[in-house]
Amino acid sequence: MGILGILFKNSAFLIINMKYFQYYLNLCLPFTFGLLIFCSPKNPPLPDLKSTLDGIVTKLYEEIPGDSLNLLNEKFLLGYLSEKEKSVLSNQYWILEVNQPVRISLMRHIDQLIIPFWLPISGFEKTDLLVKNELHTYEVWQKEEYSGKINLGINGLDKHRPVYFISLDPLGKREKLEIKPIFPAEQHFEIFQPGAFTYHDWDGLKITEVPESLLGDVLLTTIRGRAREAHLVEAFRSTDFPSSSIPDLTVLHWNSDPKTTISINWRTGPNLTASRVDYWVKGDFDTLSQNSTANEIEDRLLKNDRFTLRHTARLIALRPGTAYEYRVSTDLEHGKVFSFETEPISTEEFSFIWFGDMHNDPKTGQLAQDATKRFPETKFYISSGDLVNTGLHRDDWDKLFSYTGESFSRRPFMPAPGNHDSQDGLGAWMLQSQFDLPTNSPGAEYEERTYFFKYGDALFLMMDGTLSIPDQAAWVEKTLSENPTKWKFLTVHFPAYNSVEPYPEIQDYWIPILEKYEVDLYFSGHFHYYMRSKPLKEFKSGSNSNLIFVHSASAHGKGFEKYNQDASFTILSFPNDYLYQKIDVQDDALTLSSYLADGQLLDQFTIKK
Ligand SMILES: [Fe+2]
Ligand SMILES: [Fe+2]
């Protein structure tokens, strides 16, 4: 391929071929003079966005006093960043490759006050076109690109959540357009038309208006949470509970059989990888030790505690029905002595406590401590999600485990994630790296998010409702068919039936399976009010199921005026309040009691078998 363009460099005119011209267009044009040095074909490719932002944050911590970090505005930061860093921010946020020339349309939210700094100088031109979805209006910027790599920049240094998205119109034959995602490695394509998703992690937000000239383009949806990837303006946080050399925030889980195993998880500051658990049968002198494995957890914007270690020690070959004591230690420090009990060989009666949305609320933490004291016979806790407000903010997890005191250090805590724990399509990695939950999941991407465990003659299906509902249906059926226990419970954040926004996918894909296998209770949350349904057979035609749906919140949140408006399935509903539920399982009966924070009984019902 021949000669295409002429560039001015080092006082000489250079004739470059197509490959280098494209390289120049993609990476250098925005900063022709300042950045040419970094974009010469002799120089290595630009680093990736994450490592560049990690480095920028490190430099800010070294050079800017902590109490001034949130005073830095975009103008200051653009002057502070090196030309190379700005080039990364301008080119490495979204990379794809096309096999023919295309017109790119970039949809920018019109309420975003600051235009992404790279956009006007990258060859994009603002048009008069507007695209709308059910909530927002986007202005359209366009440019034409040759075949090859397309490099796009960040949404901004602030956290403007309706992030931009793009569409491609091939200038050649549409059916021959090939798009190869480079970064992110997975990208999602749709036909640009009303009804298409805007963000593929938000199927409730559909495109409503598309200008005629863009109809039929290839739409590349994105993830809502990507606004967080380059967040630097008013971005810095502190934890109220920073880590130290003393092990703390100890939480128990069952990764395996509750009769013979337990998983102990705790936190230390960084560089304390040598940590262990000493444990013994209560009243005995023989002590065993188990070393931990440690995960580093980085929250880049947590200015007083960026790096911590989360340790896990799995104890195995324990004696069933036995009280143990344990203490977590490092080479330098000892934690406090706690105790736990393994499940007896045969359990006909047991009690557990279920928390709805907790949202790292201090009052909810106190509620958990009060419930633990009031009902010492409790064997474990479950949660139906929204444990914290922002699942990728470690300071929120610190609050959850600090406010709940020693509750989860003495009895296992078995949660199902909510939409706040798996935030904005960015995943639940912080939950997964802190917990040690079962991996008997529908697949690798569901591990520690959807799982089951058994206690006594009861099966607990703990579901991540933020992941695909249809794709998990086969696992629900398989798990129920292979585990024919007397009592069966399903926990998922989203209430299939509610007075605000029912979940037809759960109703269609899961409920028939729950009916078939005679599941007893469905625990959920999300809408912060209390609701107990009639048995399913009383409001679903043709059903013989006694399944009862209960949803509850353990923390205050947005109130819902419509909490009690659908009498077709509701037996009892109660507005937004601090609540927890105790479930007493007996041989032939189960009683659910719902309590207010002051201990008053709000609701109670019994299911008999
Ligand atoms: Fe929620
Ligand atoms: Fe919530």
Coordinates of C-alpha atoms and ligand atoms in Angstrom, one line a residue:
M1 CA 0.0 0.0 0.0
G2 CA 1.4 3.3 -1.0
I3 CA 2.2 6.6 0.3
L4 CA -0.5 8.4 2.1
G5 CA 0.5 11.3 4.2
I6 CA 3.1 13.7 5.2
L7 CA 4.0 14.6 8.7
F8 CA 6.2 17.3 10.1
K9 CA 8.7 15.9 12.5
N10 CA 12.2 17.0 13.7
S11 CA 12.2 19.8 11.1
A12 CA 11.9 17.3 8.3
F13 CA 9.0 16.1 6.1
L14 CA 8.6 12.4 6.4
I15 CA 6.7 10.3 4.0
I16 CA 4.9 7.5 5.9
N17 CA 3.0 4.5 4.9
M18 CA -0.6 3.6 5.7
K19 CA 0.3 1.8 9.0
Y20 CA 2.2 4.7 10.5
F21 CA -0.3 7.2 9.3
Q22 CA -3.1 5.3 11.0
Y23 CA -0.9 5.1 14.1
Y24 CA -0.5 8.9 14.0
L25 CA -4.2 9.5 13.5
N26 CA -5.1 7.3 16.5
L27 CA -2.5 8.2 19.0
C28 CA -0.9 11.5 18.1
L29 CA -3.3 13.8 16.4
P30 CA -4.8 15.1 19.7
F31 CA -1.4 16.4 20.9
T32 CA 0.5 16.7 17.7
F33 CA 3.4 18.8 19.0
G34 CA 3.5 17.9 22.7
L35 CA 3.1 14.2 22.1
L36 CA 4.9 13.4 19.0
I37 CA 7.9 12.3 21.0
F38 CA 5.8 9.5 22.6
C39 CA 4.1 8.5 19.4
S40 CA 7.1 7.9 17.2
P41 CA 7.1 4.4 15.8
K42 CA 10.4 4.0 17.4
N43 CA 8.8 4.3 20.9
P44 CA 7.0 1.5 22.6
P45 CA 3.2 1.4 22.7
L46 CA 1.4 3.4 25.3
P47 CA 0.8 1.7 28.7
D48 CA -2.7 0.7 29.7
L49 CA -5.2 2.9 31.4
K50 CA -5.2 1.2 34.8
S51 CA -1.5 1.1 35.3
T52 CA -1.3 4.8 34.2
L53 CA -4.0 5.8 36.7
D54 CA -2.4 3.7 39.4
G55 CA 0.8 5.7 38.8
I56 CA -1.0 9.1 38.7
V57 CA -2.7 8.4 42.0
T58 CA 0.7 7.3 43.6
K59 CA 2.3 10.5 42.4
L60 CA -0.6 12.6 43.8
Y61 CA -0.3 10.9 47.2
E62 CA 3.4 11.7 47.2
E63 CA 3.1 15.3 46.1
I64 CA -0.3 16.6 47.2
P65 CA -1.3 16.8 50.9
G66 CA -4.1 14.4 51.7
D67 CA -6.6 17.1 52.8
S68 CA -6.1 18.9 49.4
L69 CA -6.7 15.9 47.1
N70 CA -10.4 16.6 46.8
L71 CA -9.8 20.3 45.9
L72 CA -8.1 19.3 42.6
N73 CA -10.2 20.2 39.7
E74 CA -10.0 19.0 36.1
K75 CA -8.1 22.2 35.0
F76 CA -5.4 21.6 37.6
L77 CA -5.1 17.9 36.9
L78 CA -4.7 18.5 33.1
G79 CA -1.9 20.9 33.9
Y80 CA -0.4 18.4 36.4
L81 CA -0.4 15.3 34.2
S82 CA 2.4 14.6 31.8
E83 CA 1.8 14.6 28.1
K84 CA 2.3 10.8 28.0
E85 CA -0.3 10.3 30.8
K86 CA -2.8 12.5 28.9
S87 CA -2.2 10.5 25.8
V88 CA -3.0 7.4 27.6
L89 CA -6.2 9.0 29.0
S90 CA -7.0 10.1 25.4
N91 CA -6.4 6.8 23.7
Q92 CA -6.4 3.8 25.9
Y93 CA -10.0 3.8 27.4
W94 CA -11.7 2.1 24.6
I95 CA -9.8 0.4 21.8
L96 CA -11.1 -1.6 18.9
E97 CA -10.1 -2.5 15.4
V98 CA -12.1 -2.4 12.2
N99 CA -11.4 -3.9 8.8
Q100 CA -12.7 -1.0 6.7
P101 CA -13.2 2.8 7.1
V102 CA -16.1 3.8 9.4
R103 CA -17.9 6.9 10.6
I104 CA -17.9 6.8 14.4
S105 CA -20.8 8.5 16.3
L106 CA -20.1 9.2 19.9
M107 CA -23.1 9.8 22.1
R108 CA -22.2 12.2 25.0
H109 CA -24.7 13.0 27.8
I110 CA -25.9 16.6 27.3
D111 CA -25.9 17.2 31.1
Q112 CA -22.2 16.4 31.5
L113 CA -20.8 19.8 32.3
I114 CA -17.2 19.2 31.2
I115 CA -16.6 17.8 27.7
P116 CA -14.0 15.0 27.8
F117 CA -10.8 17.0 27.3
W118 CA -9.5 14.8 24.4
L119 CA -12.8 14.9 22.4
P120 CA -12.7 18.3 20.6
I121 CA -9.1 17.9 19.6
S122 CA -9.3 14.3 18.4
G123 CA -11.0 15.0 15.1
F124 CA -14.6 14.5 16.4
E125 CA -17.0 17.2 15.5
K126 CA -20.2 18.0 17.4
T127 CA -23.4 17.6 15.2
D128 CA -26.9 18.7 15.8
L129 CA -28.1 15.1 16.2
L130 CA -29.6 13.9 19.5
V131 CA -30.1 10.4 20.8
K132 CA -32.5 9.7 23.7
N133 CA -33.1 6.8 26.1
E134 CA -35.8 6.6 28.8
L135 CA -33.8 8.9 31.1
H136 CA -31.2 10.9 29.2
T137 CA -30.5 12.9 26.1
Y138 CA -27.1 12.5 24.3
E139 CA -25.5 14.8 21.7
V140 CA -23.7 13.2 18.9
W141 CA -20.1 13.8 17.9
Q142 CA -18.8 12.3 14.7
K143 CA -15.6 11.5 12.9
E144 CA -14.4 9.3 10.1
E145 CA -11.7 6.7 10.6
Y146 CA -9.6 4.6 8.3
S147 CA -9.5 0.9 8.8
G148 CA -7.3 -0.3 11.6
K149 CA -7.3 0.6 15.3
I150 CA -9.7 3.1 16.8
N151 CA -8.5 4.6 20.1
L152 CA -10.9 6.5 22.3
G153 CA -10.4 8.4 25.5
I154 CA -12.0 8.6 29.0
N155 CA -15.4 9.9 29.8
G156 CA -13.9 12.5 32.1
L157 CA -11.9 12.9 35.3
D158 CA -15.1 13.3 37.3
K159 CA -17.6 10.5 37.8
H160 CA -20.3 11.4 35.4
R161 CA -22.3 8.2 35.4
P162 CA -24.2 8.3 32.1
V163 CA -21.0 7.5 30.2
Y164 CA -20.7 7.9 26.4
F165 CA -21.3 5.1 24.0
I166 CA -20.6 4.8 20.3
S167 CA -21.9 3.5 17.0
L168 CA -20.1 2.6 13.8
D169 CA -21.3 3.1 10.3
P170 CA -19.1 1.4 7.7
L171 CA -18.2 3.6 4.7
G172 CA -18.0 0.4 2.6
K173 CA -20.3 -2.5 2.6
R174 CA -22.1 -3.0 6.0
E175 CA -22.1 -6.8 5.9
K176 CA -18.4 -6.9 5.5
L177 CA -17.6 -4.8 8.6
E178 CA -15.6 -6.7 11.2
I179 CA -15.0 -5.3 14.6
K180 CA -12.3 -6.7 16.8
P181 CA -12.5 -5.6 20.5
I182 CA -9.1 -4.9 22.0
F183 CA -9.8 -3.1 25.3
P184 CA -12.1 -3.9 27.0
A185 CA -11.5 -7.5 25.8
E186 CA -15.3 -8.0 25.6
Q187 CA -17.5 -5.5 23.8
H188 CA -21.2 -5.7 23.1
F189 CA -22.7 -5.0 19.7
E190 CA -26.3 -4.3 18.8
I191 CA -28.2 -2.7 16.0
F192 CA -28.7 1.0 16.7
Q193 CA -32.5 1.4 16.9
P194 CA -35.2 2.2 19.5
G195 CA -35.4 -0.6 22.0
A196 CA -31.7 -1.3 22.1
F197 CA -29.8 -1.2 25.4
T198 CA -27.8 1.9 26.2
Y199 CA -25.6 0.1 28.9
H200 CA -25.6 -3.7 28.7
D201 CA -25.6 -4.0 32.5
W202 CA -28.8 -2.1 32.6
D203 CA -31.5 -3.8 30.6
G204 CA -34.1 -1.4 31.9
L205 CA -32.7 1.6 30.1
K206 CA -33.7 1.3 26.5
I207 CA -32.9 3.7 23.6
T208 CA -36.0 5.6 22.6
E209 CA -35.0 8.0 19.8
V210 CA -32.3 7.5 17.1
P211 CA -31.8 10.0 14.3
E212 CA -32.5 8.5 10.9
S213 CA -28.9 8.8 9.7
L214 CA -27.7 6.6 12.6
L215 CA -30.5 3.9 12.4
G216 CA -28.9 0.5 11.6
D217 CA -25.4 1.5 12.7
V218 CA -23.5 -1.0 14.8
L219 CA -24.2 0.1 18.4
L220 CA -21.4 -0.5 20.9
T221 CA -23.1 -0.4 24.3
T222 CA -20.9 0.0 27.4
I223 CA -21.0 -0.5 31.2
R224 CA -22.3 2.2 33.5
G225 CA -19.5 1.8 35.9
R226 CA -16.8 2.8 33.4
A227 CA -17.2 6.4 34.6
R228 CA -15.3 5.2 37.7
E229 CA -12.2 4.1 35.8
A230 CA -10.5 7.5 35.5
H231 CA -12.2 9.2 38.5
L232 CA -9.8 11.7 40.1
V233 CA -11.9 14.8 40.7
E234 CA -13.5 14.7 44.2
A235 CA -12.6 11.0 44.2
F236 CA -10.6 10.5 47.3
R237 CA -12.0 8.8 50.4
S238 CA -10.8 7.7 53.9
T239 CA -11.8 4.7 55.9
D240 CA -12.9 5.2 59.4
F241 CA -11.4 1.8 60.2
P242 CA -7.9 1.6 58.7
S243 CA -6.0 -1.7 58.9
S244 CA -3.0 -2.2 61.1
S245 CA -0.7 -5.0 62.2
I246 CA -3.4 -6.3 64.5
P247 CA -5.7 -8.8 62.7
D248 CA -9.3 -7.6 62.7
L249 CA -12.7 -7.7 60.9
T250 CA -12.8 -11.5 61.3
V251 CA -15.7 -13.2 59.5
L252 CA -16.6 -16.8 59.4
H253 CA -18.1 -18.6 56.3
W254 CA -18.7 -22.2 55.3
N255 CA -16.8 -23.0 52.1
S256 CA -17.6 -26.7 52.6
D257 CA -19.4 -29.0 55.0
P258 CA -20.7 -27.2 58.2
K259 CA -20.2 -30.4 60.2
T260 CA -16.4 -30.7 59.7
T261 CA -15.1 -27.4 58.2
I262 CA -15.1 -23.7 58.7
S263 CA -13.5 -20.8 56.8
I264 CA -12.0 -18.0 58.9
N265 CA -11.3 -14.7 57.1
W266 CA -9.6 -11.6 58.6
R267 CA -7.8 -8.4 57.6
T268 CA -4.3 -7.0 58.3
G269 CA -2.3 -4.2 56.9
P270 CA -0.1 -4.9 53.9
N271 CA 3.2 -6.8 54.2
L272 CA 1.9 -9.2 56.9
T273 CA 1.5 -12.3 54.7
A274 CA 2.6 -14.6 57.6
S275 CA -0.6 -15.0 59.5
R276 CA -2.3 -18.0 61.0
V277 CA -5.2 -19.3 63.1
D278 CA -4.6 -21.3 66.3
Y279 CA -7.6 -23.3 67.3
W280 CA -8.7 -25.8 69.9
V281 CA -11.7 -27.7 71.2
K282 CA -13.2 -25.5 73.9
G283 CA -11.9 -26.7 77.2
D284 CA -9.0 -28.7 75.7
F285 CA -5.3 -27.7 75.8
D286 CA -4.3 -29.2 72.4
T287 CA -3.9 -26.4 70.0
L288 CA -3.7 -26.8 66.2
S289 CA -2.6 -24.2 63.7
Q290 CA -3.5 -23.4 60.2
N291 CA -1.7 -20.9 58.0
S292 CA -3.6 -18.5 55.9
T293 CA -3.5 -17.5 52.3
A294 CA -3.6 -13.8 51.7
N295 CA -5.2 -11.6 49.0
E296 CA -4.1 -8.1 48.5
I297 CA -7.0 -5.7 48.1
E298 CA -6.3 -2.4 46.6
D299 CA -8.8 0.5 46.8
R300 CA -6.7 3.1 44.9
L301 CA -8.7 6.1 46.0
L302 CA -8.7 5.2 49.7
K303 CA -6.1 7.7 50.8
N304 CA -5.4 6.5 54.3
D305 CA -5.4 2.7 53.6
R306 CA -4.9 2.0 49.9
F307 CA -3.6 -1.6 50.4
T308 CA -4.7 -4.3 52.8
L309 CA -4.5 -8.0 53.0
R310 CA -7.5 -10.3 53.5
H311 CA -6.5 -13.6 54.9
T312 CA -8.3 -16.9 54.7
A313 CA -7.7 -20.1 56.7
R314 CA -9.9 -23.1 56.0
L315 CA -10.1 -25.5 59.0
I316 CA -10.9 -29.1 58.0
A317 CA -11.4 -32.4 59.8
L318 CA -13.2 -30.7 62.7
R319 CA -15.4 -32.7 65.0
P320 CA -19.2 -32.4 64.3
G321 CA -21.3 -30.8 67.0
T322 CA -18.3 -29.4 68.8
A323 CA -17.5 -25.9 70.3
Y324 CA -14.1 -24.6 69.2
E325 CA -12.2 -21.5 70.2
Y326 CA -9.7 -19.8 67.9
R327 CA -7.3 -16.9 67.7
V328 CA -5.9 -15.2 64.6
S329 CA -2.2 -14.1 64.8
T330 CA 0.6 -12.6 62.8
D331 CA 4.3 -12.9 63.8
L332 CA 3.8 -9.6 65.7
E333 CA 0.3 -9.5 67.1
H334 CA -2.5 -11.7 68.3
G335 CA -6.2 -11.1 67.7
K336 CA -9.0 -11.7 70.1
V337 CA -10.1 -15.3 71.0
F338 CA -13.5 -16.1 69.4
S339 CA -15.5 -19.3 69.4
F340 CA -17.7 -21.2 66.9
E341 CA -19.6 -24.5 66.7
T342 CA -19.7 -27.1 64.1
E343 CA -23.0 -28.6 63.0
P344 CA -24.0 -31.8 64.8
I345 CA -24.2 -35.1 62.9
S346 CA -28.0 -35.0 63.1
T347 CA -29.8 -31.7 63.3
E348 CA -33.6 -31.5 63.4
E349 CA -34.0 -28.1 65.0
F350 CA -32.0 -25.0 64.4
S351 CA -32.4 -21.2 64.1
F352 CA -30.8 -18.7 61.7
I353 CA -31.2 -15.0 61.2
W354 CA -31.8 -13.3 57.8
F355 CA -30.9 -9.7 57.1
G356 CA -32.3 -7.8 54.2
D357 CA -30.4 -4.8 52.7
M358 CA -27.8 -3.8 55.3
H359 CA -26.0 -1.0 53.3
N360 CA -23.1 -0.7 55.9
D361 CA -25.5 1.3 58.1
P362 CA -24.3 1.7 61.7
K363 CA -27.8 1.2 63.1
T364 CA -28.1 -2.0 61.1
G365 CA -24.8 -3.1 62.5
Q366 CA -26.2 -2.5 66.0
L367 CA -29.3 -4.4 65.0
A368 CA -27.1 -7.4 64.1
Q369 CA -25.3 -7.2 67.5
D370 CA -28.6 -7.0 69.3
A371 CA -30.1 -9.9 67.4
T372 CA -27.1 -12.0 68.2
K373 CA -27.3 -11.3 72.0
R374 CA -31.0 -11.8 72.1
F375 CA -31.0 -15.1 70.2
P376 CA -27.7 -16.9 71.2
E377 CA -29.1 -20.1 69.8
T378 CA -28.7 -18.7 66.2
K379 CA -26.4 -21.0 64.2
F380 CA -25.6 -18.7 61.3
Y381 CA -26.7 -15.6 59.3
I382 CA -27.9 -15.2 55.7
S383 CA -28.3 -11.9 53.8
S384 CA -30.2 -11.1 50.7
G385 CA -27.8 -8.6 49.4
D386 CA -26.9 -4.9 49.4
L387 CA -24.5 -5.5 52.2
V388 CA -22.8 -2.2 51.4
N389 CA -23.6 1.0 49.5
T390 CA -20.8 0.8 47.0
G391 CA -19.3 -2.7 46.5
L392 CA -16.0 -1.4 45.2
H393 CA -15.4 1.0 48.1
R394 CA -13.5 -0.9 50.7
D395 CA -14.3 1.7 53.4
D396 CA -17.9 0.5 53.1
W397 CA -16.9 -3.1 53.8
D398 CA -14.8 -1.9 56.8
K399 CA -17.9 -0.2 58.1
L400 CA -20.1 -3.3 57.6
F401 CA -17.7 -5.6 59.5
S402 CA -17.0 -3.0 62.2
Y403 CA -20.6 -2.0 62.9
T404 CA -21.7 -5.6 63.1
G405 CA -19.1 -6.1 65.9
E406 CA -18.2 -9.7 66.7
S407 CA -21.5 -11.2 65.3
F408 CA -19.8 -12.7 62.2
S409 CA -16.7 -13.7 64.1
R410 CA -18.7 -16.3 66.1
R411 CA -21.2 -17.6 63.5
P412 CA -20.9 -18.0 59.8
F413 CA -22.2 -15.2 57.5
M414 CA -23.6 -16.5 54.2
P415 CA -24.7 -13.6 51.9
A416 CA -26.1 -13.4 48.3
P417 CA -25.0 -10.3 46.5
G418 CA -27.2 -7.3 45.7
N419 CA -26.9 -4.7 43.0
H420 CA -24.9 -2.4 45.3
D421 CA -22.4 -5.2 46.0
S422 CA -21.8 -5.9 42.4
Q423 CA -21.7 -2.3 41.2
D424 CA -22.6 -0.8 37.9
G425 CA -21.5 -3.8 35.8
L426 CA -17.9 -3.7 37.2
G427 CA -18.3 -7.0 39.1
A428 CA -18.2 -8.2 42.7
W429 CA -14.5 -8.8 42.9
M430 CA -14.1 -7.0 46.2
L431 CA -16.8 -9.1 47.8
Q432 CA -15.2 -12.2 46.3
S433 CA -11.7 -11.4 47.4
Q434 CA -12.9 -10.8 51.0
F435 CA -15.2 -13.8 51.4
D436 CA -14.6 -17.5 51.1
L437 CA -18.0 -18.8 50.0
P438 CA -18.8 -22.2 48.3
T439 CA -17.7 -22.6 44.7
N440 CA -20.5 -25.1 43.8
S441 CA -21.8 -22.5 41.3
P442 CA -23.3 -22.6 37.8
G443 CA -19.8 -21.6 36.3
A444 CA -16.6 -19.8 37.1
E445 CA -18.1 -16.3 36.7
Y446 CA -20.7 -17.2 39.4
E447 CA -18.3 -18.4 42.0
E448 CA -19.0 -17.0 45.5
R449 CA -21.9 -15.2 44.0
T450 CA -24.4 -18.0 43.3
Y451 CA -23.9 -21.1 45.5
F452 CA -25.7 -23.5 47.8
F453 CA -25.1 -24.9 51.2
K454 CA -27.0 -27.3 53.5
Y455 CA -27.6 -27.2 57.2
G456 CA -29.7 -29.9 59.0
D457 CA -32.4 -31.0 56.6
A458 CA -32.5 -27.7 54.8
L459 CA -31.1 -26.5 51.4
F460 CA -30.1 -22.9 50.9
L461 CA -29.9 -21.6 47.3
M462 CA -28.0 -18.3 47.4
M463 CA -28.4 -16.6 44.1
D464 CA -26.8 -13.6 42.4
G465 CA -29.8 -11.9 40.7
T466 CA -27.5 -9.3 39.1
L467 CA -26.2 -12.0 36.8
S468 CA -28.3 -13.7 34.0
I469 CA -31.6 -15.1 35.4
P470 CA -32.2 -17.5 32.4
D471 CA -28.7 -18.8 32.4
Q472 CA -29.0 -19.8 36.1
A473 CA -32.3 -21.7 35.7
A474 CA -30.7 -25.0 34.8
W475 CA -28.4 -24.8 37.9
V476 CA -31.5 -24.1 40.1
E477 CA -33.2 -27.2 38.8
K478 CA -30.1 -29.4 39.0
T479 CA -29.3 -28.3 42.6
L480 CA -32.9 -28.9 43.8
S481 CA -33.2 -32.3 42.1
E482 CA -29.9 -33.5 43.5
N483 CA -30.5 -32.3 47.1
P484 CA -34.0 -33.5 48.2
T485 CA -34.1 -32.0 51.7
K486 CA -37.2 -31.4 53.8
W487 CA -36.8 -27.6 53.8
K488 CA -35.8 -25.6 50.8
F489 CA -35.0 -21.9 50.7
L490 CA -34.0 -19.5 47.9
T491 CA -32.3 -16.2 48.6
V492 CA -31.9 -13.6 45.9
H493 CA -31.8 -9.8 46.1
F494 CA -34.7 -9.1 43.8
P495 CA -38.3 -9.8 44.8
A496 CA -40.1 -11.7 42.1
Y497 CA -43.4 -10.2 43.2
N498 CA -43.6 -6.8 44.7
S499 CA -45.6 -3.6 44.4
V500 CA -42.9 -1.5 42.8
E501 CA -41.3 -3.3 39.9
P502 CA -41.9 -7.1 39.6
Y503 CA -39.3 -9.3 38.0
P504 CA -40.9 -11.2 35.1
E505 CA -37.7 -13.0 34.2
I506 CA -37.5 -14.6 37.7
Q507 CA -41.2 -15.4 37.5
D508 CA -40.8 -17.0 34.1
Y509 CA -37.5 -18.9 34.6
W510 CA -37.2 -19.8 38.2
I511 CA -40.6 -19.9 39.8
P512 CA -41.9 -22.9 37.9
I513 CA -38.8 -24.8 39.1
L514 CA -39.4 -23.7 42.7
E515 CA -43.0 -24.9 42.4
K516 CA -41.9 -28.2 41.0
Y517 CA -39.4 -28.9 43.8
E518 CA -41.7 -27.5 46.5
V519 CA -39.4 -24.7 47.7
D520 CA -40.8 -23.3 51.0
L521 CA -39.5 -19.7 51.3
Y522 CA -38.1 -17.0 49.0
F523 CA -36.0 -14.4 50.8
S524 CA -35.3 -11.1 49.0
G525 CA -34.8 -7.3 49.5
H526 CA -33.9 -4.4 47.2
F527 CA -37.1 -2.4 47.7
H528 CA -36.8 -1.2 51.2
Y529 CA -40.0 -2.3 52.8
Y530 CA -41.4 -5.5 54.3
M531 CA -43.7 -7.8 52.5
R532 CA -45.0 -11.3 53.1
S533 CA -47.0 -12.9 50.3
K534 CA -49.8 -15.3 50.3
P535 CA -48.8 -18.8 49.3
L536 CA -48.1 -18.9 45.6
K537 CA -51.1 -21.1 44.8
E538 CA -53.4 -18.3 46.0
F539 CA -52.3 -15.8 43.4
K540 CA -50.9 -17.8 40.5
S541 CA -53.5 -19.7 38.5
G542 CA -52.8 -23.4 38.2
S543 CA -50.2 -23.5 40.9
N544 CA -50.2 -26.0 43.8
S545 CA -47.2 -24.4 45.5
N546 CA -47.1 -23.2 49.1
L547 CA -44.1 -21.1 48.4
I548 CA -44.1 -17.8 50.4
F549 CA -42.2 -14.7 49.3
V550 CA -40.8 -12.4 52.0
H551 CA -38.8 -9.3 51.3
S552 CA -37.3 -7.2 54.0
A553 CA -34.7 -4.5 54.6
S554 CA -32.3 -4.2 57.6
A555 CA -31.4 -0.6 56.7
H556 CA -33.3 2.5 55.8
G557 CA -33.3 3.4 52.1
K558 CA -35.5 5.0 49.7
G559 CA -39.1 4.7 50.9
F560 CA -41.8 3.3 48.5
E561 CA -45.2 4.8 48.8
K562 CA -46.7 1.9 46.8
Y563 CA -45.4 -0.7 49.3
N564 CA -48.8 -2.0 50.1
Q565 CA -50.8 -1.4 46.9
D566 CA -50.9 -4.9 45.4
A567 CA -53.3 -6.9 47.5
S568 CA -53.5 -9.7 44.9
F569 CA -50.4 -11.4 46.5
T570 CA -49.7 -9.5 49.7
I571 CA -50.7 -10.7 53.1
L572 CA -48.8 -8.1 55.1
S573 CA -46.6 -5.2 54.2
F574 CA -44.8 -2.6 56.3
P575 CA -43.0 0.6 55.2
N576 CA -39.2 1.3 55.3
D577 CA -37.7 0.4 58.6
Y578 CA -34.8 -1.5 60.4
L579 CA -35.8 -5.1 60.5
Y580 CA -34.4 -8.6 60.8
Q581 CA -35.9 -12.1 60.7
K582 CA -35.3 -15.1 62.8
I583 CA -36.2 -18.4 61.3
D584 CA -36.7 -21.4 63.7
V585 CA -36.6 -24.7 61.8
Q586 CA -38.1 -27.7 63.7
D587 CA -38.8 -31.2 62.6
D588 CA -42.2 -30.6 61.1
A589 CA -42.6 -26.8 61.3
L590 CA -40.9 -23.6 60.5
T591 CA -41.6 -20.2 62.1
L592 CA -40.4 -16.9 60.7
S593 CA -40.5 -14.0 63.1
S594 CA -39.7 -10.5 61.9
Y595 CA -38.4 -8.0 64.4
L596 CA -38.1 -4.2 64.5
A597 CA -34.9 -2.6 65.8
D598 CA -36.4 -2.1 69.3
G599 CA -37.1 -5.9 69.5
Q600 CA -40.9 -5.5 68.8
L601 CA -42.4 -8.4 66.8
L602 CA -43.7 -7.1 63.5
D603 CA -44.8 -10.3 61.8
Q604 CA -44.8 -14.1 62.5
F605 CA -46.0 -17.1 60.6
T606 CA -45.5 -20.8 60.7
I607 CA -45.3 -23.4 57.9
K608 CA -46.2 -27.0 58.9
K609 CA -45.2 -30.1 57.0
Ligands
FE1 FE -30.8 -3.2 45.8
FE2 FE -30.9 -1.7 48.9

